[in-house]
mmCIF file of C-alpha atoms in Angstrom:
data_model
loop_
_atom_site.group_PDB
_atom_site.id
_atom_site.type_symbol
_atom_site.label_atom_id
_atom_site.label_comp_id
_atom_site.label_asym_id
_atom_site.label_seq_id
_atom_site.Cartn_x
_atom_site.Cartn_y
_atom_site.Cartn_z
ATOM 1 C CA UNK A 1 96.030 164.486 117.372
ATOM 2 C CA UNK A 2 98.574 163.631 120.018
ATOM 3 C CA UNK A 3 97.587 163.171 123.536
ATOM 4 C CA UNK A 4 99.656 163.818 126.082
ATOM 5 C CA UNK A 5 99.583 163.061 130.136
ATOM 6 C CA UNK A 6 100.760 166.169 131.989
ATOM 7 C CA UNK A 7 101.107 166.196 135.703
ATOM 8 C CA UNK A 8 101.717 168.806 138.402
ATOM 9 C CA UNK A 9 103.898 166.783 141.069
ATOM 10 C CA UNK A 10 104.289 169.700 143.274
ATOM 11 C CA UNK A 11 100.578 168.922 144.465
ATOM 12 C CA UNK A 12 101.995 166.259 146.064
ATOM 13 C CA UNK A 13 103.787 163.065 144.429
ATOM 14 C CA UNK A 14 107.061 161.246 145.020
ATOM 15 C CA UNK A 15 109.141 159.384 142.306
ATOM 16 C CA UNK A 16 107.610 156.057 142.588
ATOM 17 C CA UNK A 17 103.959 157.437 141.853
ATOM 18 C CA UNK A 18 105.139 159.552 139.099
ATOM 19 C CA UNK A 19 106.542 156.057 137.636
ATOM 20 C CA UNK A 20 103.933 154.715 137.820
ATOM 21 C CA UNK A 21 101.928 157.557 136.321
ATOM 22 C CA UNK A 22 104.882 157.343 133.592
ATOM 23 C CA UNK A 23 104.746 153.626 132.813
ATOM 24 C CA UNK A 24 100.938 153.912 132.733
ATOM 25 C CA UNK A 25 101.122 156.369 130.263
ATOM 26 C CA UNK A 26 103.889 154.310 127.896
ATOM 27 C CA UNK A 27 101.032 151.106 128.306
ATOM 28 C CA UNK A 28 98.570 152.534 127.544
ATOM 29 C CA UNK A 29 100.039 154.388 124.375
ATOM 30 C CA UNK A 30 99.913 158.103 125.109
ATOM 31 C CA UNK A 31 102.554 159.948 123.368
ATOM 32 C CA UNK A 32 104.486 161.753 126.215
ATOM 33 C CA UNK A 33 105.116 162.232 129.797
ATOM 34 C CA UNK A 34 105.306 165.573 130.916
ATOM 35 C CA UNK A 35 105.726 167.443 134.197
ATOM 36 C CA UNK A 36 105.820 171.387 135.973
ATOM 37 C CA UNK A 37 108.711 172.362 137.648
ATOM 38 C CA UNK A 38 107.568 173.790 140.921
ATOM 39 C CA UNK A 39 109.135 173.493 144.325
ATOM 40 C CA UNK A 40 106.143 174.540 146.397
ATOM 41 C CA UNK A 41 102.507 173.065 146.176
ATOM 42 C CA UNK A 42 99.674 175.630 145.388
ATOM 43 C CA UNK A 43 96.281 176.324 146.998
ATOM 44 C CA UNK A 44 94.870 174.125 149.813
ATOM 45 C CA UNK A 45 96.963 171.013 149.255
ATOM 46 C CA UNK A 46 99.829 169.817 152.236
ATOM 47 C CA UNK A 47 101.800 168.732 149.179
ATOM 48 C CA UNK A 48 103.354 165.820 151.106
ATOM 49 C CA UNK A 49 105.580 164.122 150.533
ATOM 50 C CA UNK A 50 107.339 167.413 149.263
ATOM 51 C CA UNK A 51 108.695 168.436 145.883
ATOM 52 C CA UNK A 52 110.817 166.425 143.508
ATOM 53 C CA UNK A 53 113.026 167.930 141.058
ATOM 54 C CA UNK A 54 112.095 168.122 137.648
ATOM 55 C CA UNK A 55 114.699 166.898 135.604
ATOM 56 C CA UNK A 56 116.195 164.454 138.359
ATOM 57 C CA UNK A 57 112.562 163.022 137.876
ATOM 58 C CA UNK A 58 112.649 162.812 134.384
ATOM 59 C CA UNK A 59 116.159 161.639 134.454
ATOM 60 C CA UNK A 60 115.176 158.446 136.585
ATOM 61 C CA UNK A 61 112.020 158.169 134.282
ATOM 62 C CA UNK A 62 114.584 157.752 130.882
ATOM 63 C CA UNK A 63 115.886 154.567 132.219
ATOM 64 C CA UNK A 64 112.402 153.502 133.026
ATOM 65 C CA UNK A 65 110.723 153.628 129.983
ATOM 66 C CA UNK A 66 111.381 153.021 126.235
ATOM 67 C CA UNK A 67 109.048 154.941 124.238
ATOM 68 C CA UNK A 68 107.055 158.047 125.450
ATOM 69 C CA UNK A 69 108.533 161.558 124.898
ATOM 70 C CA UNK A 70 109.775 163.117 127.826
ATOM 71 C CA UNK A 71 109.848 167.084 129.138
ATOM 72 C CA UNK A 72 108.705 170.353 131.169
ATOM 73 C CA UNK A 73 105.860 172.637 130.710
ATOM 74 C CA UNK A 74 107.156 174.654 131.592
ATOM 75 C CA UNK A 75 111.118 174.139 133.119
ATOM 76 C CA UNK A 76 111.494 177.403 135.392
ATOM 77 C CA UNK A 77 114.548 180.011 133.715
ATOM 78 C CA UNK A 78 114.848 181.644 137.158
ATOM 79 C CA UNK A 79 115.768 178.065 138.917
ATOM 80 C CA UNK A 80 119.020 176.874 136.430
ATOM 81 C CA UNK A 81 121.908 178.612 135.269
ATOM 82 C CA UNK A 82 121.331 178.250 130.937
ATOM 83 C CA UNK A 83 124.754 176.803 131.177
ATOM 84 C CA UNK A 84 123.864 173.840 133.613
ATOM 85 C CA UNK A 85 120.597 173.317 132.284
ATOM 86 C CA UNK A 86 121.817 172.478 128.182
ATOM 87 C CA UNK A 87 123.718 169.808 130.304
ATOM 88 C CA UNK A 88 121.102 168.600 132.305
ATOM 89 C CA UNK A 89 118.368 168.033 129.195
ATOM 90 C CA UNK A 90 121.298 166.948 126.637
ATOM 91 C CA UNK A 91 122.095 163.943 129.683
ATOM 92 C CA UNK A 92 118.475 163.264 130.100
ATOM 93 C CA UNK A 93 118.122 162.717 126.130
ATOM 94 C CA UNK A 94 121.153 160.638 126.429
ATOM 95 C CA UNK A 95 119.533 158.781 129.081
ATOM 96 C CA UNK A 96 116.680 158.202 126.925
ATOM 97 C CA UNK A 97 117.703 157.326 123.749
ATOM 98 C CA UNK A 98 116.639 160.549 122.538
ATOM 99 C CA UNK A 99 113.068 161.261 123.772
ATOM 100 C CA UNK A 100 113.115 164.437 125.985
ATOM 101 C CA UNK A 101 111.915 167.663 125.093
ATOM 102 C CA UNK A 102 112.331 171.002 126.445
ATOM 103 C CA UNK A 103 109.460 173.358 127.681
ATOM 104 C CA UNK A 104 111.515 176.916 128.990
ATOM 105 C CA UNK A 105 109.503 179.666 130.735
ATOM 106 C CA UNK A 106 110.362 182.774 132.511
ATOM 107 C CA UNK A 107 109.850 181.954 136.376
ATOM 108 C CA UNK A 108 106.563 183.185 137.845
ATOM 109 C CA UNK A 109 105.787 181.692 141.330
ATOM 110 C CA UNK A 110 107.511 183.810 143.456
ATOM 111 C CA UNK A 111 106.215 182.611 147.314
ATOM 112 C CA UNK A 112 108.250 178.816 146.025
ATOM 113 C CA UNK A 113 111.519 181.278 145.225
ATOM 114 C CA UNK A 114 111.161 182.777 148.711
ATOM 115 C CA UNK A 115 111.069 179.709 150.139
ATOM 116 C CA UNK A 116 113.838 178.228 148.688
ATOM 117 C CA UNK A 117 116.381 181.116 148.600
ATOM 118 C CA UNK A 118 116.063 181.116 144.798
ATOM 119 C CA UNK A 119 116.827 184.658 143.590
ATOM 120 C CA UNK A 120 113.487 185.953 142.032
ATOM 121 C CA UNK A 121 114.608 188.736 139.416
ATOM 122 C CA UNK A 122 113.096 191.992 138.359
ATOM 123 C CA UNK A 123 113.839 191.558 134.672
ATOM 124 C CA UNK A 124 112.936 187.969 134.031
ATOM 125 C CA UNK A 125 111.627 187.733 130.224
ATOM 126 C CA UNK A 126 114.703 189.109 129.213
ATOM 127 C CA UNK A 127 116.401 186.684 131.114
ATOM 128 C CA UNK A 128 114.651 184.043 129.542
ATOM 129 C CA UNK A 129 115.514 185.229 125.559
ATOM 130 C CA UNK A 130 119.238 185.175 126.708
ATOM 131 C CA UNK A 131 118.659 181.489 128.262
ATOM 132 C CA UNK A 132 116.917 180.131 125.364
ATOM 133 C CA UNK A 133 120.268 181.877 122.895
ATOM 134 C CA UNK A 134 123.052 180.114 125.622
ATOM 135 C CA UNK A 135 120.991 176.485 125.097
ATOM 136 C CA UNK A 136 120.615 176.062 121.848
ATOM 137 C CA UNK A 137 123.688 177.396 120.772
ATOM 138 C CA UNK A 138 125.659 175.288 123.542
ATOM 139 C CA UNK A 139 123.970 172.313 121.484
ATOM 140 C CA UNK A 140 124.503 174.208 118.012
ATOM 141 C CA UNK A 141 127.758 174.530 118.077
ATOM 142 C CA UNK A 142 129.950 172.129 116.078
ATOM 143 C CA UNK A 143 131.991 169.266 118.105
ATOM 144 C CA UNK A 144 135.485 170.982 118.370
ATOM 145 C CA UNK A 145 134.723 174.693 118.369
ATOM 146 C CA UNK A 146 133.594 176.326 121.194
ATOM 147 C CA UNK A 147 131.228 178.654 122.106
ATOM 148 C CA UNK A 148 131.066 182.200 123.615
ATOM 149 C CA UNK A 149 128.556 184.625 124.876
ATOM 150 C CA UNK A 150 128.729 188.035 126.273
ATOM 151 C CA UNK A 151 125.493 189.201 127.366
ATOM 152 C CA UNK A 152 123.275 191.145 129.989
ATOM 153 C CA UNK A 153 122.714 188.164 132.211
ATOM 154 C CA UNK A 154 124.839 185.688 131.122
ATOM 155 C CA UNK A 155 128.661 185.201 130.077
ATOM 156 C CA UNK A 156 130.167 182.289 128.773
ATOM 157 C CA UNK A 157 134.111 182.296 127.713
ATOM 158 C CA UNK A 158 135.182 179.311 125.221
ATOM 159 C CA UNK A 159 132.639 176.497 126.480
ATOM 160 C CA UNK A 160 133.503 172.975 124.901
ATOM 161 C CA UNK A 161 129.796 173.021 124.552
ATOM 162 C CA UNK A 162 129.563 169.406 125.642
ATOM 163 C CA UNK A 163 127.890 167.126 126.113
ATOM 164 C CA UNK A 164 125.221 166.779 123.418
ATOM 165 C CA UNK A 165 121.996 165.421 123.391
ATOM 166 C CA UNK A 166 121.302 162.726 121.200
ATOM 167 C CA UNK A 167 118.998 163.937 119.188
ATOM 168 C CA UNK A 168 120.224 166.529 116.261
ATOM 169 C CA UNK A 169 117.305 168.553 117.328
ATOM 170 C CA UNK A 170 115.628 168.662 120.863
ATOM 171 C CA UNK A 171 112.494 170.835 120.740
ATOM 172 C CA UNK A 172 111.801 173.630 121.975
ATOM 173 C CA UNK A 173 108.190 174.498 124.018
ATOM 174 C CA UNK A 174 107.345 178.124 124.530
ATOM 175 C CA UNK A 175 103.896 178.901 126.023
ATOM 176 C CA UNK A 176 102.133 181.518 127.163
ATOM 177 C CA UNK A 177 99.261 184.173 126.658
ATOM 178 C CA UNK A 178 101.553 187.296 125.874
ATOM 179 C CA UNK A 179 100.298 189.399 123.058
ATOM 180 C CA UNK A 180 103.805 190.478 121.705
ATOM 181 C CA UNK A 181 106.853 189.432 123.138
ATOM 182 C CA UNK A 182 106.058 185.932 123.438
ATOM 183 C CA UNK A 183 104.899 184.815 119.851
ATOM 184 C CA UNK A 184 108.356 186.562 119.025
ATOM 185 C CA UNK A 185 110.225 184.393 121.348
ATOM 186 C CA UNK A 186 108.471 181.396 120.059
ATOM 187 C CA UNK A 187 109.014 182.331 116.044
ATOM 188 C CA UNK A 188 112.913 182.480 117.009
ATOM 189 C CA UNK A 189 113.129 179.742 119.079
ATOM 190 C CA UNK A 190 110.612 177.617 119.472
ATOM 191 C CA UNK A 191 109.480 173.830 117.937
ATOM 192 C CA UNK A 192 106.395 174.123 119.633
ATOM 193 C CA UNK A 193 103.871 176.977 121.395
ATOM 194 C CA UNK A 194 101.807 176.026 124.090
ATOM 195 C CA UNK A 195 98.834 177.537 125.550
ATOM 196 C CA UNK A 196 97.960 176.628 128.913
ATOM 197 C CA UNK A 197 94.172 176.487 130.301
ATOM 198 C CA UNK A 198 92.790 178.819 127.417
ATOM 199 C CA UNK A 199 89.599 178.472 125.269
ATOM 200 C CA UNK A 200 88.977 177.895 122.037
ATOM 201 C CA UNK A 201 88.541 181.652 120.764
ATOM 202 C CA UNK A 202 91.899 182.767 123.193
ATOM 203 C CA UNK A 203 94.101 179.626 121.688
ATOM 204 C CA UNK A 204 92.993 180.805 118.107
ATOM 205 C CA UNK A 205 94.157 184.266 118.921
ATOM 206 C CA UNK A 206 97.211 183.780 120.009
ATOM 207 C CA UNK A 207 97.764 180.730 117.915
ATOM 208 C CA UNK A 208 97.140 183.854 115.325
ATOM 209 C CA UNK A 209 99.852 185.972 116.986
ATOM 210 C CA UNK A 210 102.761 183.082 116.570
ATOM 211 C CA UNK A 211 101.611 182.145 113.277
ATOM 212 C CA UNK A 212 101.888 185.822 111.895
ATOM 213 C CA UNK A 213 105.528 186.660 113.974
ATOM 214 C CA UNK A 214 106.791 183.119 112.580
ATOM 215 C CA UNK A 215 106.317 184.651 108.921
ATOM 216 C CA UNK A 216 107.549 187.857 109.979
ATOM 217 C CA UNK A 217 111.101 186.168 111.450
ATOM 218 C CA UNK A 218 110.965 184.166 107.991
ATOM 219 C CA UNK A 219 109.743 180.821 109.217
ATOM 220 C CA UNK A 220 106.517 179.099 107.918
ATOM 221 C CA UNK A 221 103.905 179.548 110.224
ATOM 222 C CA UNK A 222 103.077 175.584 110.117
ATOM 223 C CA UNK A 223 106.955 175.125 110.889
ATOM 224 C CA UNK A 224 105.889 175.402 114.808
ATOM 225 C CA UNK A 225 103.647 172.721 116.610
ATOM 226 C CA UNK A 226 100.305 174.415 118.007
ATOM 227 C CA UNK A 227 99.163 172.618 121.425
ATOM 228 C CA UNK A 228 97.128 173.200 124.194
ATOM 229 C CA UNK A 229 97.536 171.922 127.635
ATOM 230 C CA UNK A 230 93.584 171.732 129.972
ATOM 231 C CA UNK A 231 92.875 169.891 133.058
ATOM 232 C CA UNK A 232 91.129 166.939 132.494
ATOM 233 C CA UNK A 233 88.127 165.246 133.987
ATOM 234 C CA UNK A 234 86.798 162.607 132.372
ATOM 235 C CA UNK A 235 83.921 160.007 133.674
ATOM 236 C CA UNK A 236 81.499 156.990 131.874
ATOM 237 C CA UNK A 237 78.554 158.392 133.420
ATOM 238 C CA UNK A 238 77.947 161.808 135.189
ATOM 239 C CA UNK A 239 78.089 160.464 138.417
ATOM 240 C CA UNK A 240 81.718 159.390 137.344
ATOM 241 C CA UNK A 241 82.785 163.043 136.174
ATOM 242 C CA UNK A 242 81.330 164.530 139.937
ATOM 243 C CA UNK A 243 83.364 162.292 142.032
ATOM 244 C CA UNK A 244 86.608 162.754 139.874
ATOM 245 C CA UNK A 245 85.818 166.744 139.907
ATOM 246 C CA UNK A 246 85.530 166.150 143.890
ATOM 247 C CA UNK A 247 88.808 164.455 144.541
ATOM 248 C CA UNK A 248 90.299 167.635 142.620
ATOM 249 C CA UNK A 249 88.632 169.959 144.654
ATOM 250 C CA UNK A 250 87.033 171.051 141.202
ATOM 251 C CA UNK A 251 83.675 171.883 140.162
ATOM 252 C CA UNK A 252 82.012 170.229 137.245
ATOM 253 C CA UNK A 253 80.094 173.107 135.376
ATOM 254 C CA UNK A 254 83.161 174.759 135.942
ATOM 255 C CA UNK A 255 85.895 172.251 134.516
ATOM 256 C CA UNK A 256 83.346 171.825 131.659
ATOM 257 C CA UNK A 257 83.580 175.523 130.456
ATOM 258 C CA UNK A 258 87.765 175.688 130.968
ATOM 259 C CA UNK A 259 88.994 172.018 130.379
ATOM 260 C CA UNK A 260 88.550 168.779 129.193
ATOM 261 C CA UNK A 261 85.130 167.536 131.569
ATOM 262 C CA UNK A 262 82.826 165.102 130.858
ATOM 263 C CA UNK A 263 81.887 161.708 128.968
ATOM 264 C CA UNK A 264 84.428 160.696 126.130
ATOM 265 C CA UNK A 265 81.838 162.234 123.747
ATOM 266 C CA UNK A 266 82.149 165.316 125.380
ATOM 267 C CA UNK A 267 85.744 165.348 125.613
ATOM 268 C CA UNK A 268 85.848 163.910 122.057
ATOM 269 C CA UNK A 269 83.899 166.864 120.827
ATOM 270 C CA UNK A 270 85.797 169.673 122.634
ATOM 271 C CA UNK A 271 88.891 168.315 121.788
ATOM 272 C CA UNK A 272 88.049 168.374 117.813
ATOM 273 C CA UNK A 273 87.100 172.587 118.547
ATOM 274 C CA UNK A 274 90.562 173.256 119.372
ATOM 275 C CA UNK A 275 91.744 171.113 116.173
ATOM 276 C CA UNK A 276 89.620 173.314 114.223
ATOM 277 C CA UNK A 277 91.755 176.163 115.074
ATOM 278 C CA UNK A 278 95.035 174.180 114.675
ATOM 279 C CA UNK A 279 95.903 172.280 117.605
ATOM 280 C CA UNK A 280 97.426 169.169 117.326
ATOM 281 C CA UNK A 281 98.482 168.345 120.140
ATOM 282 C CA UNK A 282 96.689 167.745 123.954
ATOM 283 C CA UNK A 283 98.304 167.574 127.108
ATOM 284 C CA UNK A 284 95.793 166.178 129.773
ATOM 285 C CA UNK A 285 96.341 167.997 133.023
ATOM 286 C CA UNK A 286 96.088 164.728 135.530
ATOM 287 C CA UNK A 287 95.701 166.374 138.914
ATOM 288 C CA UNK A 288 94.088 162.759 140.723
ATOM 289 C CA UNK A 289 97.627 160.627 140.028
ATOM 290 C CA UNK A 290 96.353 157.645 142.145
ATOM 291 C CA UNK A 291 93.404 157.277 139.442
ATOM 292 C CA UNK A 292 94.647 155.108 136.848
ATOM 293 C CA UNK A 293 91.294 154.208 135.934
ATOM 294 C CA UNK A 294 90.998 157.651 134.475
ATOM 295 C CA UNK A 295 93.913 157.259 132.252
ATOM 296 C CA UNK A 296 92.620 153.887 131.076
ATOM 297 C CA UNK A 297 89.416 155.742 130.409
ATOM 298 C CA UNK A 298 90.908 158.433 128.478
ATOM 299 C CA UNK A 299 92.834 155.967 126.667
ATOM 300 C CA UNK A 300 89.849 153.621 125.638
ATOM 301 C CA UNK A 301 86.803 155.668 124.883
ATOM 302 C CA UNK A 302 88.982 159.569 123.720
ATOM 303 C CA UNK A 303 92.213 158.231 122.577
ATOM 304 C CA UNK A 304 90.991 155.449 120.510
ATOM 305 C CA UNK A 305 88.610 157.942 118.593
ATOM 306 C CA UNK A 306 91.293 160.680 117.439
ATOM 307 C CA UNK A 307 94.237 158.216 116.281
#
């Protein structure tokens, strides 16, 4: 089981504490870094200092470390031209040796569009299955030739299709709870599916859904990686737990039914449910990024049991 550390900066982080969150998580051997790609904080939060970018983050971050994976979950399709972005991500994985990876979603939060006079589009799934073609063909196409694309949203006229990322292959996330159109996105495109902040019986449902449109688009359904991303909240003792649920705002019974709450054991135990079903990978929702303790903790005591 890989774990991953997955943090939601718009809540209110700069750079240097998402380094630190970063190097933290290459110490203390976690397999990747990951981060959301909001502009605007949500719920009751001032979100000081303000947003940073995504991939300017994670662009700093692949000169700053050596070994963790790198990427988005989910990068936002409405906030990047497809064009721009397979330069941005193939420069990051230059940057890093080869260690990013890219998590594409449709757009959703439209108050953060609104307030930075980002155009927030009708049709945005549609959108997003044109983006997803223009990247990875940019990066498909052979050194030399160029690539073209004439579509609904998008055209592109003889791009050099440069630069390219270092790796022959960066994967591809796709998430989401969509009943149809989304496992068929992922069964064309995708390395991985992600479900966000689902349970058990939901993940194996729609875990169900990409499996069967993978075979149906030809692919073996264990071709794609099956992972689950769930806040996490974990303590020694139960008076541990409570004050970490606190400084999230969070309540315990609550964080126990929908994410990863508890003592290791707990955690431990939850954790092996969604392997059951075929997860097999974690990413650890860190909302407290000043707590490092709780990343040691996680490391130590639900880490160390799952290899």
């Amino acid at each position: 089981m890989d774990l991953r550390i997955f943090t939601e900066p718009q809540q209110g982080a700069s750079y240097d504490t998402l380094l630190t969150v970063a190097k933290a998580t290459e110490d203390l051997g976690f397999d990747a870094f990951f981060r959301s790609d909001h502009y605007l904080r949500m719920g009751s939060v001032d979100g000081l200092p303000g947003p940073t970018d995504a991939w300017i983050t994670l662009a700093g971050l692949a000169r700053e470390t050596s070994r963790i994976r790198l990427g988005t979950l989910m990068t936002a399709g409405t906030f990047r031209l497809p064009g721009v972005l397979a330069i941005q991500v193939a420069q990051v994985d230059q940057m890093s040796g080869g260690r990013v990876e890219l998590g594409l979603g449709s757009g959703w939060f439209e108050e953060e569009h609104r307030a930075y006079g980002i155009p927030f589009p009708k049709e945005k799934f549609a959108r997003l299955e044109e983006q997803l073609e223009i990247v990875t063909g940019l990066w498909n196409t052979p050194l030399g030739q160029t690539y073209t694309h004439h579509g609904t949203h998008y055209q592109l006229t003889d791009s050099p299709a440069l630069p390219k990322p270092t790796q022959p292959k960066v994967p591809v996330l796709i998430g989401g709870h969509g009943a149809v159109r989304t496992p068929r996105l992922a069964a064309r495109y995708a390395d991985e599916f992600n479900i966000p902040f689902a349970s058990v019986e939901d993940s194996d449902r729609q875990f169900g859904r990409v499996r069967a449109a993978a075979e149906a688009a030809g692919r073996k359904a264990d071709d794609l990686v099956y992972s689950n991303a769930l806040v996490a909240c974990v303590g020694k003792d139960d008076s541990e737990v409570a004050r970490r649920a606190a400084a999230i705002g969070r309540d315990v019974t609550e964080l126990k039914a929908n994410g990863l709450a508890g003592s290791p054991a707990e955690v431990v135990d939850k954790i092996g449910r969604y392997a059951a079903i075929g997860a097999s990978r974690i990413y650890f929702q860190i909302l407290d990024l000043d707590d490092l303790d709780h990343l040691e903790l996680i490391s130590s005591q639900v880490q160390s049991q799952l290899g």
